[in-house]
């Protein structure tokens, strides 16, 4: 029996391990292994993946092969491929590569934005507008997805005003963004804050407020996931094996692990289209490729519950 089944019971997970996960660890995963990862994730039912980013190779050698990885992912017609881009140049490369969506991060923390990209949030909004123009003049149907990073707090400036997150979300939609996500980049969010902030952003921009992106740095990512579900969010980022960590917090875990979120959702009666057993096999495989890296999460240790919920995924 699945108690929460309704028209609204499907939840989309976007695995971001190939970008958010790999960019924060030392090991450089060879292109063919990334392609194997995509194949296995697809076979497990994953249909949304963030597979890399178009940033200068010298800044992020782990993701220098993103164009090749996108080319491989495109063999699956119904695999929705996202790439992160920091600027217009990256967006042009994403359009050329044929990605389905480009993710432009805009930090709600002025201090984080200055430290990370040496730009103010408003300068990033101007870049967004130039990306929207470039997409139009290229005749591209690529989706522009803005991820509002440090939306729940920042390691440099501490609190981030909720009014600033709402202002950026509105301005981003006005500048051409199709979808907005709220990202807990440093793992500060709590469930009450998640409900409050998503509700405010939904009031401002409606259904364009789509994605929740949680890190499990302080152990609250699953609780935050439930809170976001409660206010109607049905699209979540997660990383296979919870890889990633945070360079500023040694030993801290990274993105919430995809396996754990699938487990949570299936237990609660949501549909994900993802086969948890196959995902766990992939996690094991990836852990053998990244032997010196830290993996996180719970379900891989204990396995799924013996429950009818897991019989016919
Ligand atoms: Zn992240």
CSV table of N, CA and C and ligand atoms in Angstrom, one decimal, residues 16 19-21 23-24 50 149 183-186 213-215 237 245 254-255, ligand 1:
chain,number,residue,atom,x,y,z
A,16,UNK,N,23.6,14.7,-9.3
A,16,UNK,CA,24.6,15.7,-9.6
A,16,UNK,C,26.0,15.3,-9.2
A,19,UNK,N,29.0,16.2,-11.3
A,19,UNK,CA,29.4,17.6,-11.3
A,19,UNK,C,29.7,18.0,-9.8
A,20,UNK,N,28.7,18.2,-9.0
A,20,UNK,CA,28.9,18.7,-7.7
A,20,UNK,C,29.8,17.7,-6.9
A,21,UNK,N,29.6,16.4,-7.1
A,21,UNK,CA,30.4,15.4,-6.4
A,21,UNK,C,31.9,15.5,-6.8
A,23,UNK,N,33.6,17.6,-8.5
A,23,UNK,CA,34.4,18.9,-8.5
A,23,UNK,C,35.0,19.1,-7.2
A,24,UNK,N,34.5,18.5,-6.1
A,24,UNK,CA,35.1,18.8,-4.8
A,24,UNK,C,36.0,17.7,-4.3
A,50,UNK,N,23.1,15.9,-13.8
A,50,UNK,CA,24.0,17.0,-14.1
A,50,UNK,C,25.4,16.4,-14.3
A,149,UNK,N,22.6,29.8,-4.9
A,149,UNK,CA,23.4,29.2,-3.9
A,149,UNK,C,23.5,30.0,-2.6
A,183,UNK,N,19.6,26.4,-3.2
A,183,UNK,CA,20.6,25.5,-2.8
A,183,UNK,C,21.2,25.8,-1.4
A,184,UNK,N,21.3,24.7,-0.6
A,184,UNK,CA,21.9,24.9,0.7
A,184,UNK,C,23.4,24.5,0.5
A,185,UNK,N,24.1,25.3,-0.1
A,185,UNK,CA,25.5,25.0,-0.5
A,185,UNK,C,26.4,24.6,0.6
A,186,UNK,N,26.2,25.1,1.8
A,186,UNK,CA,27.1,24.8,2.9
A,186,UNK,C,26.4,24.0,4.1
A,213,UNK,N,18.1,21.7,-3.5
A,213,UNK,CA,19.5,21.2,-3.6
A,213,UNK,C,20.1,21.2,-2.1
A,214,UNK,N,20.1,20.1,-1.5
A,214,UNK,CA,20.6,20.0,-0.1
A,214,UNK,C,21.9,19.3,0.0
A,215,UNK,N,22.7,19.9,0.9
A,215,UNK,CA,24.0,19.2,1.3
A,215,UNK,C,23.7,18.7,2.7
A,237,UNK,N,17.9,17.7,-6.2
A,237,UNK,CA,19.2,17.3,-6.6
A,237,UNK,C,19.8,16.3,-5.5
A,245,UNK,N,31.7,16.5,-0.2
A,245,UNK,CA,32.2,17.2,1.0
A,245,UNK,C,32.3,18.7,0.7
A,254,UNK,N,29.0,15.7,1.7
A,254,UNK,CA,28.6,16.5,0.5
A,254,UNK,C,27.1,16.6,0.3
A,255,UNK,N,26.7,16.5,-0.9
A,255,UNK,CA,25.3,16.4,-1.3
A,255,UNK,C,24.6,15.3,-0.6
B,1,LIG,ZN1,25.9,21.7,-4.1
